[in-house]
């Protein structure tokens, strides 16, 4: 009786912290499914631990999840998957608790697809230090204890990470109304047949990337606004072949994905793909097209639980 009560209380204590731990793991791994696995591994360790010796459960759980994520980033499998720019983040729909805290600009930026891509440049410990400091506000002393490094090392990692991530898009915060306006402008420009209209919506240093719906050997990269415009103008143009591939005529909705305006293509209630428009100063700074089923599972499930707005395009 007593043991069952203790186990129940321990489970409840962990569940109270699960969303925060998942949002930490997502920022460190860029994958919602991997983040869920890391949090579940932490739960197994929490159950097996001598909890009488744990003075501050929140700190203990943060330490375990952060180090599990660092180990995953260091693994041979992760290095292979993320090598040569072949990796893309897993998009998350607005309102998902995995996005975590969003009160500050740093917290919001840390889950943008553009920032998650840039953080791939950081080493595992450097990335963990940056996320713990910028997104979760831990002191260097706390970070040193979490990652078993010195306070001086934590400060150095933070300084170096900030320098390397200085080029990340830092646009204003988007709400649903502004997201719809931006998506409508993007669709109108893409459907005009004139690349210069799309170029005018992009910043001068805008970049683009697409996963080719899982059909390409590796992600497609577009290094200039002109290349982005040409690719997405061609990609947006509907054809019978594309409709056959999609299985019908999808609708295009406007929403927020990872805090940014996004085009969401939906057919019979299922998300076929998203185009995320990360904002920078003066326009769209990064465009990410994701349609691979392995990256859309969580977003698709979240979409099925909400009542969508009127589509921007009812039949593509």
PDB file of C-alpha atoms in Angstrom:
ATOM      1  CA  UNK A   1       0.000   0.000   0.000  1.00  0.00           C
ATOM      2  CA  UNK A   2       2.732   2.409   1.044  1.00  0.00           C
ATOM      3  CA  UNK A   3       4.928   1.493  -1.958  1.00  0.00           C
ATOM      4  CA  UNK A   4       2.029   1.940  -4.402  1.00  0.00           C
ATOM      5  CA  UNK A   5       1.326   5.346  -2.870  1.00  0.00           C
ATOM      6  CA  UNK A   6       4.992   6.356  -3.194  1.00  0.00           C
ATOM      7  CA  UNK A   7       5.125   5.166  -6.832  1.00  0.00           C
ATOM      8  CA  UNK A   8       1.941   7.069  -7.631  1.00  0.00           C
ATOM      9  CA  UNK A   9       3.295  10.226  -6.061  1.00  0.00           C
ATOM     10  CA  UNK A  10       6.602   9.844  -7.902  1.00  0.00           C
ATOM     11  CA  UNK A  11       4.809   9.415 -11.214  1.00  0.00           C
ATOM     12  CA  UNK A  12       2.650  12.467 -10.550  1.00  0.00           C
ATOM     13  CA  UNK A  13       5.756  14.490  -9.661  1.00  0.00           C
ATOM     14  CA  UNK A  14       7.425  13.515 -12.923  1.00  0.00           C
ATOM     15  CA  UNK A  15       4.322  14.193 -15.007  1.00  0.00           C
ATOM     16  CA  UNK A  16       4.109  17.687 -13.525  1.00  0.00           C
ATOM     17  CA  UNK A  17       7.503  18.381 -15.101  1.00  0.00           C
ATOM     18  CA  UNK A  18       7.129  16.389 -18.326  1.00  0.00           C
ATOM     19  CA  UNK A  19       6.195  19.316 -20.590  1.00  0.00           C
ATOM     20  CA  UNK A  20       9.178  21.394 -19.439  1.00  0.00           C
ATOM     21  CA  UNK A  21      11.542  18.457 -19.886  1.00  0.00           C
ATOM     22  CA  UNK A  22      10.139  17.735 -23.352  1.00  0.00           C
ATOM     23  CA  UNK A  23      10.595  21.358 -24.440  1.00  0.00           C
ATOM     24  CA  UNK A  24      14.207  21.238 -23.217  1.00  0.00           C
ATOM     25  CA  UNK A  25      14.859  17.974 -25.083  1.00  0.00           C
ATOM     26  CA  UNK A  26      13.230  19.295 -28.268  1.00  0.00           C
ATOM     27  CA  UNK A  27      15.480  22.345 -28.313  1.00  0.00           C
ATOM     28  CA  UNK A  28      18.515  20.131 -27.816  1.00  0.00           C
ATOM     29  CA  UNK A  29      17.585  17.466 -30.372  1.00  0.00           C
ATOM     30  CA  UNK A  30      15.343  19.261 -32.894  1.00  0.00           C
ATOM     31  CA  UNK A  31      13.195  16.145 -33.097  1.00  0.00           C
ATOM     32  CA  UNK A  32       9.910  15.753 -31.220  1.00  0.00           C
ATOM     33  CA  UNK A  33      10.055  11.948 -31.391  1.00  0.00           C
ATOM     34  CA  UNK A  34      13.641  11.845 -30.101  1.00  0.00           C
ATOM     35  CA  UNK A  35      12.714  14.329 -27.374  1.00  0.00           C
ATOM     36  CA  UNK A  36       9.849  12.084 -26.254  1.00  0.00           C
ATOM     37  CA  UNK A  37      12.227   9.113 -26.131  1.00  0.00           C
ATOM     38  CA  UNK A  38      14.739  11.059 -24.027  1.00  0.00           C
ATOM     39  CA  UNK A  39      12.038  12.128 -21.570  1.00  0.00           C
ATOM     40  CA  UNK A  40      10.746   8.573 -21.311  1.00  0.00           C
ATOM     41  CA  UNK A  41      14.276   7.333 -20.597  1.00  0.00           C
ATOM     42  CA  UNK A  42      14.474   9.954 -17.839  1.00  0.00           C
ATOM     43  CA  UNK A  43      11.198   8.646 -16.408  1.00  0.00           C
ATOM     44  CA  UNK A  44      12.631   5.122 -16.220  1.00  0.00           C
ATOM     45  CA  UNK A  45      15.674   6.482 -14.354  1.00  0.00           C
ATOM     46  CA  UNK A  46      13.424   8.493 -12.041  1.00  0.00           C
ATOM     47  CA  UNK A  47      11.453   5.368 -11.132  1.00  0.00           C
ATOM     48  CA  UNK A  48      14.636   3.425 -10.433  1.00  0.00           C
ATOM     49  CA  UNK A  49      16.330   6.196  -8.420  1.00  0.00           C
ATOM     50  CA  UNK A  50      16.491   6.427  -4.643  1.00  0.00           C
ATOM     51  CA  UNK A  51      14.259   9.477  -4.508  1.00  0.00           C
ATOM     52  CA  UNK A  52      14.856   9.971  -0.796  1.00  0.00           C
ATOM     53  CA  UNK A  53      18.338  11.196  -1.734  1.00  0.00           C
ATOM     54  CA  UNK A  54      17.080  13.676  -4.354  1.00  0.00           C
ATOM     55  CA  UNK A  55      16.749  17.065  -2.670  1.00  0.00           C
ATOM     56  CA  UNK A  56      15.496  19.048  -5.681  1.00  0.00           C
ATOM     57  CA  UNK A  57      13.610  16.830  -8.175  1.00  0.00           C
ATOM     58  CA  UNK A  58      13.402  19.567 -10.840  1.00  0.00           C
ATOM     59  CA  UNK A  59      17.175  20.027 -10.862  1.00  0.00           C
ATOM     60  CA  UNK A  60      17.782  16.258 -10.860  1.00  0.00           C
ATOM     61  CA  UNK A  61      15.418  15.707 -13.798  1.00  0.00           C
ATOM     62  CA  UNK A  62      16.907  18.629 -15.744  1.00  0.00           C
ATOM     63  CA  UNK A  63      20.373  17.157 -15.296  1.00  0.00           C
ATOM     64  CA  UNK A  64      19.265  13.701 -16.445  1.00  0.00           C
ATOM     65  CA  UNK A  65      17.390  14.914 -19.545  1.00  0.00           C
ATOM     66  CA  UNK A  66      20.121  17.348 -20.599  1.00  0.00           C
ATOM     67  CA  UNK A  67      22.809  14.684 -20.364  1.00  0.00           C
ATOM     68  CA  UNK A  68      20.682  12.064 -22.114  1.00  0.00           C
ATOM     69  CA  UNK A  69      20.289  14.529 -24.996  1.00  0.00           C
ATOM     70  CA  UNK A  70      24.021  15.315 -25.065  1.00  0.00           C
ATOM     71  CA  UNK A  71      24.728  11.564 -25.239  1.00  0.00           C
ATOM     72  CA  UNK A  72      22.286  11.209 -28.129  1.00  0.00           C
ATOM     73  CA  UNK A  73      23.917  14.063 -30.031  1.00  0.00           C
ATOM     74  CA  UNK A  74      27.314  12.454 -29.491  1.00  0.00           C
ATOM     75  CA  UNK A  75      26.191   9.028 -30.713  1.00  0.00           C
ATOM     76  CA  UNK A  76      27.489   7.578 -33.970  1.00  0.00           C
ATOM     77  CA  UNK A  77      23.919   7.280 -35.260  1.00  0.00           C
ATOM     78  CA  UNK A  78      23.211  10.974 -34.667  1.00  0.00           C
ATOM     79  CA  UNK A  79      26.464  11.974 -36.342  1.00  0.00           C
ATOM     80  CA  UNK A  80      25.540   9.921 -39.416  1.00  0.00           C
ATOM     81  CA  UNK A  81      21.978  11.267 -39.591  1.00  0.00           C
ATOM     82  CA  UNK A  82      23.086  14.868 -39.206  1.00  0.00           C
ATOM     83  CA  UNK A  83      26.185  14.666 -41.392  1.00  0.00           C
ATOM     84  CA  UNK A  84      26.598  16.790 -44.518  1.00  0.00           C
ATOM     85  CA  UNK A  85      23.459  18.789 -43.830  1.00  0.00           C
ATOM     86  CA  UNK A  86      21.165  15.811 -44.476  1.00  0.00           C
ATOM     87  CA  UNK A  87      19.152  16.445 -41.308  1.00  0.00           C
ATOM     88  CA  UNK A  88      16.082  18.660 -40.920  1.00  0.00           C
ATOM     89  CA  UNK A  89      14.163  19.527 -37.738  1.00  0.00           C
ATOM     90  CA  UNK A  90      10.741  18.102 -36.988  1.00  0.00           C
ATOM     91  CA  UNK A  91       8.119  20.893 -37.203  1.00  0.00           C
ATOM     92  CA  UNK A  92       5.708  21.471 -34.312  1.00  0.00           C
ATOM     93  CA  UNK A  93       2.304  23.164 -34.537  1.00  0.00           C
ATOM     94  CA  UNK A  94       1.536  26.261 -32.487  1.00  0.00           C
ATOM     95  CA  UNK A  95       0.122  25.421 -29.056  1.00  0.00           C
ATOM     96  CA  UNK A  96       2.090  22.209 -28.670  1.00  0.00           C
ATOM     97  CA  UNK A  97       3.524  22.072 -25.128  1.00  0.00           C
ATOM     98  CA  UNK A  98       6.809  20.828 -26.586  1.00  0.00           C
ATOM     99  CA  UNK A  99       7.491  24.386 -27.764  1.00  0.00           C
ATOM    100  CA  UNK A 100       7.724  25.302 -24.093  1.00  0.00           C
ATOM    101  CA  UNK A 101       8.268  28.793 -22.702  1.00  0.00           C
ATOM    102  CA  UNK A 102       7.758  31.672 -25.144  1.00  0.00           C
ATOM    103  CA  UNK A 103       7.811  34.768 -22.948  1.00  0.00           C
ATOM    104  CA  UNK A 104      11.134  36.114 -24.216  1.00  0.00           C
ATOM    105  CA  UNK A 105      12.587  36.591 -27.688  1.00  0.00           C
ATOM    106  CA  UNK A 106      15.359  34.108 -26.858  1.00  0.00           C
ATOM    107  CA  UNK A 107      12.854  31.444 -25.872  1.00  0.00           C
ATOM    108  CA  UNK A 108      10.847  31.911 -29.069  1.00  0.00           C
ATOM    109  CA  UNK A 109      13.913  32.007 -31.307  1.00  0.00           C
ATOM    110  CA  UNK A 110      15.292  28.810 -29.810  1.00  0.00           C
ATOM    111  CA  UNK A 111      12.491  26.739 -31.397  1.00  0.00           C
ATOM    112  CA  UNK A 112      12.399  28.396 -34.817  1.00  0.00           C
ATOM    113  CA  UNK A 113      13.356  26.000 -37.603  1.00  0.00           C
ATOM    114  CA  UNK A 114      16.056  28.431 -38.712  1.00  0.00           C
ATOM    115  CA  UNK A 115      17.634  28.424 -35.239  1.00  0.00           C
ATOM    116  CA  UNK A 116      17.335  24.649 -34.854  1.00  0.00           C
ATOM    117  CA  UNK A 117      19.185  24.313 -38.153  1.00  0.00           C
ATOM    118  CA  UNK A 118      21.887  26.757 -37.088  1.00  0.00           C
ATOM    119  CA  UNK A 119      22.344  24.998 -33.759  1.00  0.00           C
ATOM    120  CA  UNK A 120      23.524  21.969 -35.715  1.00  0.00           C
ATOM    121  CA  UNK A 121      26.810  23.893 -36.024  1.00  0.00           C
ATOM    122  CA  UNK A 122      27.323  23.646 -32.260  1.00  0.00           C
ATOM    123  CA  UNK A 123      28.923  20.774 -30.414  1.00  0.00           C
ATOM    124  CA  UNK A 124      26.626  18.786 -28.071  1.00  0.00           C
ATOM    125  CA  UNK A 125      27.804  20.419 -24.834  1.00  0.00           C
ATOM    126  CA  UNK A 126      27.954  23.861 -26.447  1.00  0.00           C
ATOM    127  CA  UNK A 127      24.370  23.457 -27.631  1.00  0.00           C
ATOM    128  CA  UNK A 128      23.214  22.301 -24.197  1.00  0.00           C
ATOM    129  CA  UNK A 129      24.876  25.256 -22.492  1.00  0.00           C
ATOM    130  CA  UNK A 130      23.331  27.699 -24.949  1.00  0.00           C
ATOM    131  CA  UNK A 131      19.814  26.287 -24.566  1.00  0.00           C
ATOM    132  CA  UNK A 132      19.982  26.072 -20.779  1.00  0.00           C
ATOM    133  CA  UNK A 133      21.246  29.643 -20.562  1.00  0.00           C
ATOM    134  CA  UNK A 134      19.249  31.425 -23.287  1.00  0.00           C
ATOM    135  CA  UNK A 135      15.949  29.538 -23.308  1.00  0.00           C
ATOM    136  CA  UNK A 136      15.670  28.435 -19.680  1.00  0.00           C
ATOM    137  CA  UNK A 137      17.599  31.146 -17.852  1.00  0.00           C
ATOM    138  CA  UNK A 138      19.903  28.902 -15.827  1.00  0.00           C
ATOM    139  CA  UNK A 139      22.900  30.528 -14.205  1.00  0.00           C
ATOM    140  CA  UNK A 140      26.402  29.448 -15.186  1.00  0.00           C
ATOM    141  CA  UNK A 141      26.728  27.818 -11.781  1.00  0.00           C
ATOM    142  CA  UNK A 142      23.590  25.748 -12.355  1.00  0.00           C
ATOM    143  CA  UNK A 143      24.700  24.807 -15.875  1.00  0.00           C
ATOM    144  CA  UNK A 144      28.094  23.718 -14.541  1.00  0.00           C
ATOM    145  CA  UNK A 145      26.341  21.365 -12.107  1.00  0.00           C
ATOM    146  CA  UNK A 146      23.915  20.061 -14.732  1.00  0.00           C
ATOM    147  CA  UNK A 147      26.592  19.249 -17.332  1.00  0.00           C
ATOM    148  CA  UNK A 148      29.513  18.565 -14.970  1.00  0.00           C
ATOM    149  CA  UNK A 149      31.682  21.349 -16.356  1.00  0.00           C
ATOM    150  CA  UNK A 150      33.230  24.437 -14.796  1.00  0.00           C
ATOM    151  CA  UNK A 151      31.477  27.796 -14.571  1.00  0.00           C
ATOM    152  CA  UNK A 152      34.244  29.289 -16.714  1.00  0.00           C
ATOM    153  CA  UNK A 153      33.623  26.645 -19.383  1.00  0.00           C
ATOM    154  CA  UNK A 154      29.893  27.424 -19.310  1.00  0.00           C
ATOM    155  CA  UNK A 155      30.632  31.103 -19.888  1.00  0.00           C
ATOM    156  CA  UNK A 156      33.014  30.295 -22.748  1.00  0.00           C
ATOM    157  CA  UNK A 157      30.532  27.945 -24.409  1.00  0.00           C
ATOM    158  CA  UNK A 158      27.792  30.587 -24.164  1.00  0.00           C
ATOM    159  CA  UNK A 159      29.966  33.320 -25.645  1.00  0.00           C
ATOM    160  CA  UNK A 160      31.101  31.087 -28.503  1.00  0.00           C
ATOM    161  CA  UNK A 161      27.570  29.871 -29.265  1.00  0.00           C
ATOM    162  CA  UNK A 162      26.181  33.401 -29.345  1.00  0.00           C
ATOM    163  CA  UNK A 163      28.880  34.392 -31.799  1.00  0.00           C
ATOM    164  CA  UNK A 164      28.224  31.422 -34.066  1.00  0.00           C
ATOM    165  CA  UNK A 165      24.451  31.907 -34.000  1.00  0.00           C
ATOM    166  CA  UNK A 166      24.542  35.649 -34.577  1.00  0.00           C
ATOM    167  CA  UNK A 167      23.218  35.206 -38.126  1.00  0.00           C
ATOM    168  CA  UNK A 168      19.935  33.605 -37.058  1.00  0.00           C
ATOM    169  CA  UNK A 169      16.789  35.409 -38.285  1.00  0.00           C
ATOM    170  CA  UNK A 170      15.340  37.566 -35.524  1.00  0.00           C
ATOM    171  CA  UNK A 171      12.012  38.799 -36.763  1.00  0.00           C
ATOM    172  CA  UNK A 172       9.065  40.046 -34.765  1.00  0.00           C
ATOM    173  CA  UNK A 173       6.627  37.743 -33.036  1.00  0.00           C
ATOM    174  CA  UNK A 174       3.830  36.544 -35.335  1.00  0.00           C
ATOM    175  CA  UNK A 175       0.243  35.957 -34.284  1.00  0.00           C
ATOM    176  CA  UNK A 176      -2.464  34.130 -36.228  1.00  0.00           C
ATOM    177  CA  UNK A 177      -3.732  37.240 -37.985  1.00  0.00           C
ATOM    178  CA  UNK A 178      -0.295  38.350 -39.185  1.00  0.00           C
ATOM    179  CA  UNK A 179       0.592  34.769 -40.105  1.00  0.00           C
ATOM    180  CA  UNK A 180      -2.443  34.606 -42.378  1.00  0.00           C
ATOM    181  CA  UNK A 181      -1.538  37.896 -44.056  1.00  0.00           C
ATOM    182  CA  UNK A 182       2.023  36.717 -44.694  1.00  0.00           C
ATOM    183  CA  UNK A 183       0.875  33.345 -46.031  1.00  0.00           C
ATOM    184  CA  UNK A 184      -1.682  35.026 -48.313  1.00  0.00           C
ATOM    185  CA  UNK A 185       1.017  37.329 -49.709  1.00  0.00           C
ATOM    186  CA  UNK A 186       3.376  34.376 -50.247  1.00  0.00           C
ATOM    187  CA  UNK A 187       0.715  32.342 -52.057  1.00  0.00           C
ATOM    188  CA  UNK A 188      -0.344  35.295 -54.192  1.00  0.00           C
ATOM    189  CA  UNK A 189       3.277  35.912 -55.223  1.00  0.00           C
ATOM    190  CA  UNK A 190       3.954  32.206 -55.847  1.00  0.00           C
ATOM    191  CA  UNK A 191       0.848  31.857 -58.014  1.00  0.00           C
ATOM    192  CA  UNK A 192       1.565  35.013 -60.026  1.00  0.00           C
ATOM    193  CA  UNK A 193       4.164  33.222 -62.136  1.00  0.00           C
ATOM    194  CA  UNK A 194       6.656  36.049 -61.552  1.00  0.00           C
ATOM    195  CA  UNK A 195       9.684  35.248 -59.416  1.00  0.00           C
ATOM    196  CA  UNK A 196      10.341  38.938 -58.704  1.00  0.00           C
ATOM    197  CA  UNK A 197       7.128  39.108 -56.666  1.00  0.00           C
ATOM    198  CA  UNK A 198       8.355  36.308 -54.439  1.00  0.00           C
ATOM    199  CA  UNK A 199      11.843  37.806 -54.236  1.00  0.00           C
ATOM    200  CA  UNK A 200      10.345  41.053 -52.962  1.00  0.00           C
ATOM    201  CA  UNK A 201       8.988  39.211 -49.903  1.00  0.00           C
ATOM    202  CA  UNK A 202      12.419  37.799 -48.995  1.00  0.00           C
ATOM    203  CA  UNK A 203      15.375  39.379 -47.257  1.00  0.00           C
ATOM    204  CA  UNK A 204      18.566  39.804 -49.283  1.00  0.00           C
ATOM    205  CA  UNK A 205      20.282  36.949 -47.414  1.00  0.00           C
ATOM    206  CA  UNK A 206      17.275  34.619 -47.317  1.00  0.00           C
ATOM    207  CA  UNK A 207      17.902  30.874 -47.509  1.00  0.00           C
ATOM    208  CA  UNK A 208      15.610  27.988 -48.385  1.00  0.00           C
ATOM    209  CA  UNK A 209      15.504  24.276 -47.780  1.00  0.00           C
ATOM    210  CA  UNK A 210      13.144  21.432 -48.591  1.00  0.00           C
ATOM    211  CA  UNK A 211      13.091  17.730 -47.828  1.00  0.00           C
ATOM    212  CA  UNK A 212      11.701  16.747 -51.231  1.00  0.00           C
ATOM    213  CA  UNK A 213       8.801  14.936 -49.528  1.00  0.00           C
ATOM    214  CA  UNK A 214      11.208  12.135 -48.780  1.00  0.00           C
ATOM    215  CA  UNK A 215      11.718  11.518 -52.516  1.00  0.00           C
ATOM    216  CA  UNK A 216      15.101  13.254 -52.785  1.00  0.00           C
ATOM    217  CA  UNK A 217      18.290  11.579 -51.605  1.00  0.00           C
ATOM    218  CA  UNK A 218      19.033  14.569 -49.382  1.00  0.00           C
ATOM    219  CA  UNK A 219      17.443  17.915 -48.550  1.00  0.00           C
ATOM    220  CA  UNK A 220      17.314  20.522 -51.298  1.00  0.00           C
ATOM    221  CA  UNK A 221      19.063  23.826 -50.538  1.00  0.00           C
ATOM    222  CA  UNK A 222      18.455  27.231 -52.099  1.00  0.00           C
ATOM    223  CA  UNK A 223      21.136  29.798 -51.315  1.00  0.00           C
ATOM    224  CA  UNK A 224      19.694  32.985 -52.812  1.00  0.00           C
ATOM    225  CA  UNK A 225      16.290  34.705 -52.881  1.00  0.00           C
ATOM    226  CA  UNK A 226      16.098  34.139 -56.646  1.00  0.00           C
ATOM    227  CA  UNK A 227      16.624  30.386 -56.288  1.00  0.00           C
ATOM    228  CA  UNK A 228      14.089  30.206 -53.460  1.00  0.00           C
ATOM    229  CA  UNK A 229      11.537  32.096 -55.522  1.00  0.00           C
ATOM    230  CA  UNK A 230      12.073  29.931 -58.599  1.00  0.00           C
ATOM    231  CA  UNK A 231      11.822  26.701 -56.609  1.00  0.00           C
ATOM    232  CA  UNK A 232       8.698  27.598 -54.649  1.00  0.00           C
ATOM    233  CA  UNK A 233       6.976  29.222 -57.616  1.00  0.00           C
ATOM    234  CA  UNK A 234       7.424  25.976 -59.545  1.00  0.00           C
ATOM    235  CA  UNK A 235       6.535  23.875 -56.513  1.00  0.00           C
ATOM    236  CA  UNK A 236       3.355  25.806 -55.807  1.00  0.00           C
ATOM    237  CA  UNK A 237       2.030  25.556 -59.376  1.00  0.00           C
ATOM    238  CA  UNK A 238      -0.646  22.810 -59.294  1.00  0.00           C
ATOM    239  CA  UNK A 239      -0.579  20.059 -61.911  1.00  0.00           C
ATOM    240  CA  UNK A 240      -2.514  16.851 -62.362  1.00  0.00           C
ATOM    241  CA  UNK A 241       0.662  14.867 -61.700  1.00  0.00           C
ATOM    242  CA  UNK A 242       1.134  16.605 -58.349  1.00  0.00           C
ATOM    243  CA  UNK A 243      -2.506  16.026 -57.433  1.00  0.00           C
ATOM    244  CA  UNK A 244      -2.195  12.342 -58.278  1.00  0.00           C
ATOM    245  CA  UNK A 245       0.907  12.154 -56.092  1.00  0.00           C
ATOM    246  CA  UNK A 246      -0.960  13.903 -53.250  1.00  0.00           C
ATOM    247  CA  UNK A 247      -3.985  11.650 -53.689  1.00  0.00           C
ATOM    248  CA  UNK A 248      -6.385  14.496 -54.437  1.00  0.00           C
ATOM    249  CA  UNK A 249      -6.824  18.251 -54.263  1.00  0.00           C
ATOM    250  CA  UNK A 250      -5.576  19.613 -50.924  1.00  0.00           C
ATOM    251  CA  UNK A 251      -6.559  22.832 -49.200  1.00  0.00           C
ATOM    252  CA  UNK A 252      -3.907  25.322 -48.091  1.00  0.00           C
ATOM    253  CA  UNK A 253      -4.281  26.724 -44.568  1.00  0.00           C
ATOM    254  CA  UNK A 254      -2.358  29.442 -42.748  1.00  0.00           C
ATOM    255  CA  UNK A 255      -1.075  28.668 -39.262  1.00  0.00           C
ATOM    256  CA  UNK A 256       1.904  29.041 -36.944  1.00  0.00           C
ATOM    257  CA  UNK A 257       4.568  26.332 -36.925  1.00  0.00           C
ATOM    258  CA  UNK A 258       7.527  26.668 -34.550  1.00  0.00           C
ATOM    259  CA  UNK A 259       6.354  30.215 -33.942  1.00  0.00           C
ATOM    260  CA  UNK A 260       6.492  31.250 -37.606  1.00  0.00           C
ATOM    261  CA  UNK A 261       3.843  31.725 -40.320  1.00  0.00           C
ATOM    262  CA  UNK A 262       3.318  28.531 -42.287  1.00  0.00           C
ATOM    263  CA  UNK A 263       1.409  27.157 -45.255  1.00  0.00           C
ATOM    264  CA  UNK A 264      -0.224  23.875 -44.225  1.00  0.00           C
ATOM    265  CA  UNK A 265      -1.435  21.605 -47.045  1.00  0.00           C
ATOM    266  CA  UNK A 266      -4.305  19.396 -45.860  1.00  0.00           C
ATOM    267  CA  UNK A 267      -6.221  16.645 -47.645  1.00  0.00           C
ATOM    268  CA  UNK A 268      -9.093  14.770 -45.964  1.00  0.00           C
ATOM    269  CA  UNK A 269      -7.960  16.011 -42.566  1.00  0.00           C
ATOM    270  CA  UNK A 270      -4.367  14.823 -43.026  1.00  0.00           C
ATOM    271  CA  UNK A 271      -1.401  17.193 -43.256  1.00  0.00           C
ATOM    272  CA  UNK A 272       0.509  16.549 -46.488  1.00  0.00           C
ATOM    273  CA  UNK A 273       3.219  19.144 -45.954  1.00  0.00           C
ATOM    274  CA  UNK A 274       4.142  22.515 -44.493  1.00  0.00           C
ATOM    275  CA  UNK A 275       6.133  25.493 -45.725  1.00  0.00           C
ATOM    276  CA  UNK A 276       7.485  27.482 -42.767  1.00  0.00           C
ATOM    277  CA  UNK A 277       8.361  31.161 -43.288  1.00  0.00           C
ATOM    278  CA  UNK A 278      10.854  32.327 -40.647  1.00  0.00           C
ATOM    279  CA  UNK A 279      10.798  36.106 -40.393  1.00  0.00           C
ATOM    280  CA  UNK A 280      13.789  38.447 -40.263  1.00  0.00           C
ATOM    281  CA  UNK A 281      14.226  42.194 -40.401  1.00  0.00           C
ATOM    282  CA  UNK A 282      12.395  43.393 -43.486  1.00  0.00           C
ATOM    283  CA  UNK A 283      10.934  40.147 -44.793  1.00  0.00           C
ATOM    284  CA  UNK A 284      11.047  36.366 -44.886  1.00  0.00           C
ATOM    285  CA  UNK A 285      14.567  35.242 -43.955  1.00  0.00           C
ATOM    286  CA  UNK A 286      14.251  31.463 -44.259  1.00  0.00           C
ATOM    287  CA  UNK A 287      11.843  29.126 -46.036  1.00  0.00           C
ATOM    288  CA  UNK A 288      11.597  25.467 -45.042  1.00  0.00           C
ATOM    289  CA  UNK A 289       9.431  22.999 -46.946  1.00  0.00           C
ATOM    290  CA  UNK A 290       8.730  19.713 -45.134  1.00  0.00           C
ATOM    291  CA  UNK A 291       6.544  16.913 -46.474  1.00  0.00           C
ATOM    292  CA  UNK A 292       8.250  13.698 -45.375  1.00  0.00           C
ATOM    293  CA  UNK A 293       5.814  11.591 -43.343  1.00  0.00           C
ATOM    294  CA  UNK A 294       8.462  10.735 -40.750  1.00  0.00           C
ATOM    295  CA  UNK A 295       8.772  14.436 -39.860  1.00  0.00           C
ATOM    296  CA  UNK A 296       5.059  15.286 -39.843  1.00  0.00           C
ATOM    297  CA  UNK A 297       3.652  12.707 -37.427  1.00  0.00           C
ATOM    298  CA  UNK A 298       3.311  14.910 -34.353  1.00  0.00           C
ATOM    299  CA  UNK A 299       2.122  17.955 -36.309  1.00  0.00           C
ATOM    300  CA  UNK A 300      -0.444  15.852 -38.182  1.00  0.00           C
ATOM    301  CA  UNK A 301      -1.796  14.420 -34.911  1.00  0.00           C
ATOM    302  CA  UNK A 302      -2.051  17.913 -33.398  1.00  0.00           C
ATOM    303  CA  UNK A 303      -3.834  19.218 -36.500  1.00  0.00           C
ATOM    304  CA  UNK A 304      -6.468  16.482 -36.270  1.00  0.00           C
ATOM    305  CA  UNK A 305      -7.361  17.676 -32.753  1.00  0.00           C
ATOM    306  CA  UNK A 306      -8.051  21.305 -33.666  1.00  0.00           C
ATOM    307  CA  UNK A 307     -10.717  23.174 -35.565  1.00  0.00           C
ATOM    308  CA  UNK A 308      -8.867  24.815 -38.482  1.00  0.00           C
ATOM    309  CA  UNK A 309      -9.569  28.280 -39.801  1.00  0.00           C
ATOM    310  CA  UNK A 310     -11.024  28.847 -43.256  1.00  0.00           C
ATOM    311  CA  UNK A 311      -8.342  27.802 -45.751  1.00  0.00           C
ATOM    312  CA  UNK A 312      -6.473  30.432 -47.731  1.00  0.00           C
ATOM    313  CA  UNK A 313      -6.885  28.213 -50.789  1.00  0.00           C
ATOM    314  CA  UNK A 314      -9.884  25.846 -50.631  1.00  0.00           C
ATOM    315  CA  UNK A 315      -8.772  23.663 -53.543  1.00  0.00           C
ATOM    316  CA  UNK A 316      -5.173  23.733 -54.766  1.00  0.00           C
TER     317      UNK A 316
END
